[in-house]
Amino acid sequence: MHGVRLTLAYDGSAFCGWARQPGQRTVQGVVETAIAAMAGVEVDLRGASRTDAGVHAEGQEAAFDSPREIPPHGWLRGLNASLPDDVAVVRAHVCEPGYSPRFDASEKTYRYLVLPGDQRAPLLHGRVWFLGPKRRHSAGRRAGSGIHAWLDLDAMREAAAHCLGTHDFRAF
Protein backbone atom coordinates (compact mmCIF):
# COMPACT_ATOMS: atom_id res chain seq x y z
CA MET A 1 0.00 0.00 0.00
CA HIS A 2 1.08 3.57 -0.69
CA GLY A 3 0.22 6.42 1.68
CA VAL A 4 -1.02 9.72 0.28
CA ARG A 5 -1.57 12.93 2.24
CA LEU A 6 -3.81 15.66 0.84
CA THR A 7 -4.48 19.25 1.77
CA LEU A 8 -8.05 20.12 0.83
CA ALA A 9 -9.98 23.36 0.43
CA TYR A 10 -13.76 23.41 0.20
CA ASP A 11 -16.85 25.56 0.32
CA GLY A 12 -19.01 23.79 2.87
CA SER A 13 -22.27 25.50 1.91
CA ALA A 14 -23.72 22.46 0.14
CA PHE A 15 -22.19 19.79 2.40
CA CYS A 16 -23.61 18.05 5.47
CA GLY A 17 -20.20 18.34 7.11
CA TRP A 18 -16.96 16.40 6.69
CA ALA A 19 -17.86 12.89 7.86
CA ARG A 20 -19.35 10.31 5.52
CA GLN A 21 -23.09 9.84 6.18
CA PRO A 22 -25.44 7.53 4.29
CA GLY A 23 -27.63 9.45 1.87
CA GLN A 24 -25.91 12.79 2.59
CA ARG A 25 -23.43 14.82 0.56
CA THR A 26 -20.27 15.12 2.64
CA VAL A 27 -16.72 16.26 1.92
CA GLN A 28 -15.26 12.90 2.90
CA GLY A 29 -17.80 11.13 0.69
CA VAL A 30 -17.11 13.10 -2.51
CA VAL A 31 -13.33 12.94 -2.05
CA GLU A 32 -13.44 9.20 -1.35
CA THR A 33 -15.48 8.68 -4.53
CA ALA A 34 -12.89 10.56 -6.59
CA ILE A 35 -10.01 8.66 -4.97
CA ALA A 36 -11.72 5.30 -5.56
CA ALA A 37 -12.05 6.11 -9.26
CA MET A 38 -8.29 6.66 -9.48
CA ALA A 39 -7.16 3.94 -7.06
CA GLY A 40 -9.49 1.27 -8.41
CA VAL A 41 -10.70 0.39 -4.90
CA GLU A 42 -12.72 2.02 -2.14
CA VAL A 43 -10.56 3.88 0.38
CA ASP A 44 -10.96 5.25 3.89
CA LEU A 45 -10.05 8.95 3.91
CA ARG A 46 -8.72 9.94 7.34
CA GLY A 47 -9.19 13.61 8.14
CA ALA A 48 -7.34 15.73 10.68
CA SER A 49 -10.70 16.78 12.07
CA ARG A 50 -14.35 17.00 11.18
CA THR A 51 -16.36 20.05 10.21
CA ASP A 52 -20.05 20.73 10.65
CA ALA A 53 -22.54 21.37 7.89
CA GLY A 54 -21.88 24.67 6.11
CA VAL A 55 -18.32 25.06 7.39
CA HIS A 56 -15.62 25.93 4.86
CA ALA A 57 -11.95 24.94 4.95
CA GLU A 58 -8.76 26.29 3.39
CA GLY A 59 -6.30 23.67 4.65
CA GLN A 60 -8.04 20.48 5.78
CA GLU A 61 -5.47 17.68 6.01
CA ALA A 62 -6.46 14.13 5.09
CA ALA A 63 -4.72 10.88 4.18
CA PHE A 64 -5.51 7.52 2.62
CA ASP A 65 -3.80 4.33 1.47
CA SER A 66 -3.85 3.17 -2.12
CA PRO A 67 -2.70 -0.02 -3.81
CA ARG A 68 -1.74 2.11 -6.82
CA GLU A 69 1.45 4.11 -6.76
CA ILE A 70 0.71 7.47 -8.35
CA PRO A 71 3.05 10.43 -7.93
CA PRO A 72 1.71 13.34 -5.85
CA HIS A 73 1.20 15.62 -8.87
CA GLY A 74 -0.84 12.80 -10.47
CA TRP A 75 -3.15 12.61 -7.46
CA LEU A 76 -3.45 16.39 -7.40
CA ARG A 77 -4.37 16.72 -11.08
CA GLY A 78 -6.45 13.56 -11.30
CA LEU A 79 -8.55 14.28 -8.22
CA ASN A 80 -9.09 17.93 -9.13
CA ALA A 81 -10.28 16.85 -12.58
CA SER A 82 -13.04 14.73 -11.04
CA LEU A 83 -13.94 16.61 -7.85
CA PRO A 84 -16.92 18.99 -7.87
CA ASP A 85 -16.25 22.73 -8.10
CA ASP A 86 -16.71 23.24 -4.35
CA VAL A 87 -13.77 20.97 -3.38
CA ALA A 88 -10.11 21.11 -4.43
CA VAL A 89 -6.90 19.33 -3.59
CA VAL A 90 -4.39 22.08 -2.81
CA ARG A 91 -1.39 19.80 -2.20
CA ALA A 92 -0.58 16.08 -2.33
CA HIS A 93 2.36 14.35 -0.66
CA VAL A 94 3.65 10.83 -0.12
CA CYS A 95 3.26 9.64 3.49
CA GLU A 96 3.57 6.41 5.41
CA PRO A 97 0.69 3.94 4.89
CA GLY A 98 -1.72 4.21 7.81
CA TYR A 99 -0.72 7.82 8.53
CA SER A 100 -3.47 9.74 10.33
CA PRO A 101 -3.27 13.55 10.29
CA ARG A 102 -5.58 13.64 13.30
CA PHE A 103 -2.69 12.68 15.56
CA ASP A 104 -0.30 15.10 13.89
CA ALA A 105 -2.41 18.26 14.12
CA SER A 106 -0.77 20.90 16.30
CA GLU A 107 -3.32 23.68 15.87
CA LYS A 108 -6.57 24.67 14.25
CA THR A 109 -7.60 28.17 13.33
CA TYR A 110 -11.23 29.20 13.15
CA ARG A 111 -12.08 32.52 11.56
CA TYR A 112 -15.41 34.26 12.04
CA LEU A 113 -16.03 37.31 9.89
CA VAL A 114 -18.26 40.15 11.04
CA LEU A 115 -19.46 42.85 8.67
CA PRO A 116 -20.68 45.97 10.48
CA GLY A 117 -22.42 48.61 8.45
CA ASP A 118 -25.70 49.81 7.08
CA GLN A 119 -25.47 47.93 3.75
CA ARG A 120 -25.13 44.23 2.99
CA ALA A 121 -22.32 42.89 0.79
CA PRO A 122 -24.02 40.38 -1.55
CA LEU A 123 -20.73 38.81 -2.68
CA LEU A 124 -19.99 37.93 0.94
CA HIS A 125 -23.43 36.38 1.56
CA GLY A 126 -23.02 33.23 3.62
CA ARG A 127 -19.41 34.13 4.47
CA VAL A 128 -19.87 36.93 7.01
CA TRP A 129 -22.23 37.79 9.83
CA PHE A 130 -23.84 41.03 8.67
CA LEU A 131 -24.71 43.21 11.64
CA GLY A 132 -26.75 45.88 9.90
CA PRO A 133 -28.48 48.91 11.33
CA LYS A 134 -30.83 46.91 13.59
CA ARG A 135 -27.86 45.46 15.47
CA ARG A 136 -26.12 48.76 16.07
CA HIS A 137 -24.88 48.99 19.68
CA SER A 138 -26.98 51.44 21.72
CA ALA A 139 -23.94 53.62 22.45
CA GLY A 140 -23.11 53.58 18.74
CA ARG A 141 -26.27 55.40 17.80
CA ARG A 142 -24.46 58.51 18.89
CA ALA A 143 -20.86 57.41 18.17
CA GLY A 144 -20.95 57.22 14.36
CA SER A 145 -20.27 54.42 11.93
CA GLY A 146 -17.03 52.83 13.22
CA ILE A 147 -16.78 49.28 14.54
CA HIS A 148 -17.52 50.56 18.07
CA ALA A 149 -20.97 51.57 16.83
CA TRP A 150 -21.85 47.88 16.51
CA LEU A 151 -19.62 46.00 18.93
CA ASP A 152 -18.47 46.50 22.50
CA LEU A 153 -14.87 45.55 21.74
CA ASP A 154 -13.68 46.01 25.32
CA ALA A 155 -16.25 43.47 26.58
CA MET A 156 -15.33 41.12 23.72
CA ARG A 157 -11.62 41.32 24.55
CA GLU A 158 -12.34 40.63 28.21
CA ALA A 159 -14.46 37.58 27.32
CA ALA A 160 -11.91 36.30 24.78
CA ALA A 161 -9.15 36.40 27.39
CA HIS A 162 -10.84 33.41 29.07
CA CYS A 163 -10.29 31.37 25.88
CA LEU A 164 -6.53 31.91 25.67
CA GLY A 165 -4.21 29.04 26.49
CA THR A 166 -4.07 25.33 25.89
CA HIS A 167 -7.32 23.42 26.19
CA ASP A 168 -8.32 19.79 25.83
CA PHE A 169 -11.28 19.55 23.45
CA ARG A 170 -11.16 15.76 22.96
CA ALA A 171 -14.51 15.39 24.74
CA PHE A 172 -16.12 17.47 22.03
Short mmCIF file of N, CA, C and O in Angstrom, two decimals, residues 107-171:
data_model
loop_
_atom_site.label_atom_id
_atom_site.label_comp_id
_atom_site.label_asym_id
_atom_site.label_seq_id
_atom_site.Cartn_x
_atom_site.Cartn_y
_atom_site.Cartn_z
N GLU A 107 -2.43 22.54 15.63
CA GLU A 107 -3.32 23.68 15.87
C GLU A 107 -4.41 23.72 14.82
O GLU A 107 -4.30 23.13 13.76
N LYS A 108 -5.48 24.41 15.17
CA LYS A 108 -6.57 24.67 14.25
C LYS A 108 -6.93 26.14 14.39
O LYS A 108 -6.92 26.68 15.49
N THR A 109 -7.22 26.76 13.29
CA THR A 109 -7.60 28.17 13.33
C THR A 109 -9.02 28.30 12.79
O THR A 109 -9.33 27.81 11.70
N TYR A 110 -9.86 28.93 13.56
CA TYR A 110 -11.23 29.20 13.15
C TYR A 110 -11.36 30.70 12.95
O TYR A 110 -10.92 31.48 13.80
N ARG A 111 -11.94 31.10 11.85
CA ARG A 111 -12.08 32.52 11.56
C ARG A 111 -13.56 32.83 11.38
O ARG A 111 -14.25 32.19 10.59
N TYR A 112 -14.02 33.81 12.13
CA TYR A 112 -15.41 34.26 12.04
C TYR A 112 -15.38 35.70 11.56
O TYR A 112 -14.73 36.55 12.17
N LEU A 113 -16.05 35.98 10.48
CA LEU A 113 -16.03 37.31 9.89
C LEU A 113 -17.31 38.06 10.21
O LEU A 113 -18.41 37.53 10.03
N VAL A 114 -17.14 39.29 10.68
CA VAL A 114 -18.26 40.15 11.04
C VAL A 114 -18.23 41.36 10.14
O VAL A 114 -17.18 42.00 9.97
N LEU A 115 -19.36 41.69 9.55
CA LEU A 115 -19.46 42.85 8.67
C LEU A 115 -20.39 43.88 9.30
O LEU A 115 -21.61 43.74 9.25
N PRO A 116 -19.83 44.90 9.95
CA PRO A 116 -20.68 45.97 10.48
C PRO A 116 -20.96 46.98 9.39
O PRO A 116 -20.15 47.18 8.49
N GLY A 117 -22.10 47.58 9.44
CA GLY A 117 -22.42 48.61 8.45
C GLY A 117 -23.91 48.67 8.20
O GLY A 117 -24.69 47.87 8.71
N ASP A 118 -24.29 49.64 7.40
CA ASP A 118 -25.70 49.81 7.08
C ASP A 118 -26.12 49.03 5.84
O ASP A 118 -27.29 48.81 5.62
N GLN A 119 -25.14 48.61 5.01
CA GLN A 119 -25.47 47.93 3.75
C GLN A 119 -24.87 46.53 3.71
O GLN A 119 -23.74 46.32 4.14
N ARG A 120 -25.62 45.60 3.18
CA ARG A 120 -25.13 44.23 2.99
C ARG A 120 -24.07 44.21 1.89
O ARG A 120 -23.99 45.12 1.07
N ALA A 121 -23.32 43.13 1.85
CA ALA A 121 -22.32 42.89 0.79
C ALA A 121 -22.71 41.57 0.12
O ALA A 121 -22.32 40.50 0.59
N PRO A 122 -23.49 41.61 -0.94
CA PRO A 122 -24.02 40.38 -1.55
C PRO A 122 -22.95 39.35 -1.93
O PRO A 122 -23.20 38.15 -1.84
N LEU A 123 -21.76 39.77 -2.31
CA LEU A 123 -20.73 38.81 -2.68
C LEU A 123 -20.15 38.09 -1.47
O LEU A 123 -19.45 37.08 -1.62
N LEU A 124 -20.44 38.58 -0.28
CA LEU A 124 -19.99 37.93 0.94
C LEU A 124 -21.12 37.16 1.63
O LEU A 124 -20.93 36.61 2.71
N HIS A 125 -22.28 37.09 0.99
CA HIS A 125 -23.43 36.38 1.56
C HIS A 125 -23.04 34.95 1.94
O HIS A 125 -22.42 34.24 1.16
N GLY A 126 -23.36 34.55 3.15
CA GLY A 126 -23.02 33.23 3.62
C GLY A 126 -21.59 33.10 4.13
O GLY A 126 -21.18 32.03 4.58
N ARG A 127 -20.81 34.17 4.04
CA ARG A 127 -19.41 34.13 4.47
C ARG A 127 -19.15 35.06 5.66
O ARG A 127 -18.12 34.94 6.31
N VAL A 128 -20.04 35.99 5.90
CA VAL A 128 -19.87 36.93 7.01
C VAL A 128 -21.18 37.04 7.79
O VAL A 128 -22.25 36.75 7.27
N TRP A 129 -21.05 37.48 9.03
CA TRP A 129 -22.23 37.79 9.83
C TRP A 129 -22.46 39.28 9.65
O TRP A 129 -21.69 40.11 10.12
N PHE A 130 -23.52 39.63 8.93
CA PHE A 130 -23.84 41.03 8.67
C PHE A 130 -24.60 41.58 9.86
O PHE A 130 -25.65 41.07 10.25
N LEU A 131 -24.07 42.63 10.46
CA LEU A 131 -24.71 43.21 11.64
C LEU A 131 -25.88 44.11 11.26
O LEU A 131 -26.95 43.98 11.82
N GLY A 132 -25.67 45.02 10.36
CA GLY A 132 -26.75 45.88 9.90
C GLY A 132 -27.22 46.88 10.92
O GLY A 132 -26.87 46.82 12.09
N PRO A 133 -28.05 47.82 10.46
CA PRO A 133 -28.48 48.91 11.33
C PRO A 133 -29.29 48.46 12.54
O PRO A 133 -29.24 49.09 13.59
N LYS A 134 -30.02 47.36 12.46
CA LYS A 134 -30.83 46.91 13.59
C LYS A 134 -29.97 46.38 14.74
O LYS A 134 -30.41 46.31 15.87
N ARG A 135 -28.74 46.00 14.44
CA ARG A 135 -27.86 45.46 15.47
C ARG A 135 -26.84 46.48 15.98
O ARG A 135 -25.91 46.13 16.69
N ARG A 136 -27.04 47.71 15.62
CA ARG A 136 -26.12 48.76 16.07
C ARG A 136 -26.18 48.84 17.59
O ARG A 136 -27.24 48.83 18.19
N HIS A 137 -25.01 48.89 18.23
CA HIS A 137 -24.88 48.99 19.68
C HIS A 137 -25.56 50.28 20.14
O HIS A 137 -25.46 51.31 19.48
N SER A 138 -26.24 50.25 21.26
CA SER A 138 -26.98 51.44 21.72
C SER A 138 -26.09 52.66 21.85
O SER A 138 -26.49 53.76 21.50
N ALA A 139 -24.86 52.48 22.34
CA ALA A 139 -23.94 53.62 22.45
C ALA A 139 -23.52 54.10 21.07
O ALA A 139 -23.19 55.27 20.89
N GLY A 140 -23.53 53.23 20.09
CA GLY A 140 -23.11 53.58 18.74
C GLY A 140 -24.09 54.45 17.98
O GLY A 140 -23.75 55.03 16.96
N ARG A 141 -25.29 54.55 18.47
CA ARG A 141 -26.27 55.40 17.80
C ARG A 141 -25.83 56.86 17.81
O ARG A 141 -26.20 57.64 16.99
N ARG A 142 -24.98 57.16 18.80
CA ARG A 142 -24.46 58.51 18.89
C ARG A 142 -23.01 58.58 18.41
O ARG A 142 -22.51 59.62 18.07
N ALA A 143 -22.30 57.41 18.40
CA ALA A 143 -20.86 57.41 18.17
C ALA A 143 -20.44 57.44 16.70
O ALA A 143 -19.28 57.61 16.40
N GLY A 144 -21.33 57.20 15.77
CA GLY A 144 -20.95 57.22 14.36
C GLY A 144 -21.01 55.85 13.72
O GLY A 144 -21.76 55.00 14.16
N SER A 145 -20.16 55.64 12.71
CA SER A 145 -20.27 54.42 11.93
C SER A 145 -19.11 53.45 12.11
O SER A 145 -19.04 52.45 11.43
N GLY A 146 -18.17 53.73 13.02
CA GLY A 146 -17.03 52.83 13.22
C GLY A 146 -17.46 51.51 13.85
O GLY A 146 -18.62 51.32 14.23
N ILE A 147 -16.50 50.60 13.99
CA ILE A 147 -16.78 49.28 14.54
C ILE A 147 -17.37 49.37 15.95
O ILE A 147 -18.20 48.57 16.35
N HIS A 148 -16.99 50.38 16.72
CA HIS A 148 -17.52 50.56 18.07
C HIS A 148 -19.01 50.86 18.06
O HIS A 148 -19.68 50.68 19.07
N ALA A 149 -19.54 51.30 16.93
CA ALA A 149 -20.97 51.57 16.83
C ALA A 149 -21.77 50.27 16.86
O ALA A 149 -22.96 50.29 17.15
N TRP A 150 -21.14 49.16 16.55
CA TRP A 150 -21.85 47.88 16.51
C TRP A 150 -21.42 46.93 17.63
O TRP A 150 -22.20 46.14 18.11
N LEU A 151 -20.15 46.98 17.99
CA LEU A 151 -19.62 46.00 18.93
C LEU A 151 -18.98 46.68 20.13
O LEU A 151 -18.32 47.70 20.00
N ASP A 152 -19.15 46.05 21.29
CA ASP A 152 -18.47 46.50 22.50
C ASP A 152 -17.15 45.72 22.54
O ASP A 152 -17.06 44.64 23.14
N LEU A 153 -16.14 46.26 21.88
CA LEU A 153 -14.87 45.55 21.74
C LEU A 153 -14.17 45.31 23.07
O LEU A 153 -13.52 44.28 23.25
N ASP A 154 -14.31 46.22 24.01
CA ASP A 154 -13.68 46.01 25.32
C ASP A 154 -14.28 44.79 26.01
O ASP A 154 -13.55 43.95 26.55
N ALA A 155 -15.59 44.64 25.98
CA ALA A 155 -16.25 43.47 26.58
C ALA A 155 -15.86 42.20 25.84
O ALA A 155 -15.67 41.14 26.46
N MET A 156 -15.72 42.29 24.51
CA MET A 156 -15.33 41.12 23.72
C MET A 156 -13.90 40.68 24.05
O MET A 156 -13.62 39.48 24.17
N ARG A 157 -13.00 41.64 24.20
CA ARG A 157 -11.62 41.32 24.55
C ARG A 157 -11.55 40.66 25.93
O ARG A 157 -10.81 39.71 26.15
N GLU A 158 -12.33 41.19 26.86
CA GLU A 158 -12.34 40.63 28.21
C GLU A 158 -12.86 39.18 28.18
O GLU A 158 -12.28 38.29 28.81
N ALA A 159 -13.91 38.94 27.42
CA ALA A 159 -14.46 37.58 27.32
C ALA A 159 -13.50 36.65 26.60
O ALA A 159 -13.32 35.49 27.00
N ALA A 160 -12.84 37.13 25.56
CA ALA A 160 -11.91 36.30 24.78
C ALA A 160 -10.69 35.91 25.59
O ALA A 160 -10.10 34.85 25.35
N ALA A 161 -10.31 36.71 26.56
CA ALA A 161 -9.15 36.40 27.39
C ALA A 161 -9.33 35.07 28.12
O ALA A 161 -8.36 34.37 28.41
N HIS A 162 -10.57 34.68 28.39
CA HIS A 162 -10.84 33.41 29.07
C HIS A 162 -10.60 32.22 28.15
O HIS A 162 -10.51 31.09 28.62
N CYS A 163 -10.50 32.45 26.85
CA CYS A 163 -10.29 31.37 25.88
C CYS A 163 -8.82 31.14 25.56
O CYS A 163 -8.48 30.16 24.90
N LEU A 164 -7.95 32.04 25.97
CA LEU A 164 -6.53 31.91 25.67
C LEU A 164 -5.92 30.74 26.43
O LEU A 164 -6.35 30.41 27.53
N GLY A 165 -4.92 30.13 25.83
CA GLY A 165 -4.21 29.04 26.49
C GLY A 165 -4.39 27.72 25.79
O GLY A 165 -4.92 27.65 24.69
N THR A 166 -3.97 26.68 26.44
CA THR A 166 -4.07 25.33 25.89
C THR A 166 -5.27 24.65 26.53
O THR A 166 -5.42 24.66 27.76
N HIS A 167 -6.11 24.06 25.70
CA HIS A 167 -7.32 23.42 26.19
C HIS A 167 -7.46 22.03 25.58
O HIS A 167 -6.99 21.77 24.48
N ASP A 168 -8.10 21.15 26.29
CA ASP A 168 -8.32 19.79 25.83
C ASP A 168 -9.76 19.68 25.35
O ASP A 168 -10.69 19.68 26.15
N PHE A 169 -9.94 19.61 24.02
CA PHE A 169 -11.28 19.55 23.45
C PHE A 169 -11.64 18.14 22.98
O PHE A 169 -12.58 17.96 22.22
N ARG A 170 -10.88 17.13 23.42
CA ARG A 170 -11.16 15.76 22.96
C ARG A 170 -12.58 15.32 23.27
O ARG A 170 -13.17 14.55 22.53
N ALA A 171 -13.14 15.79 24.36
CA ALA A 171 -14.51 15.39 24.74
C ALA A 171 -15.55 15.89 23.74
O ALA A 171 -16.63 15.33 23.64
#
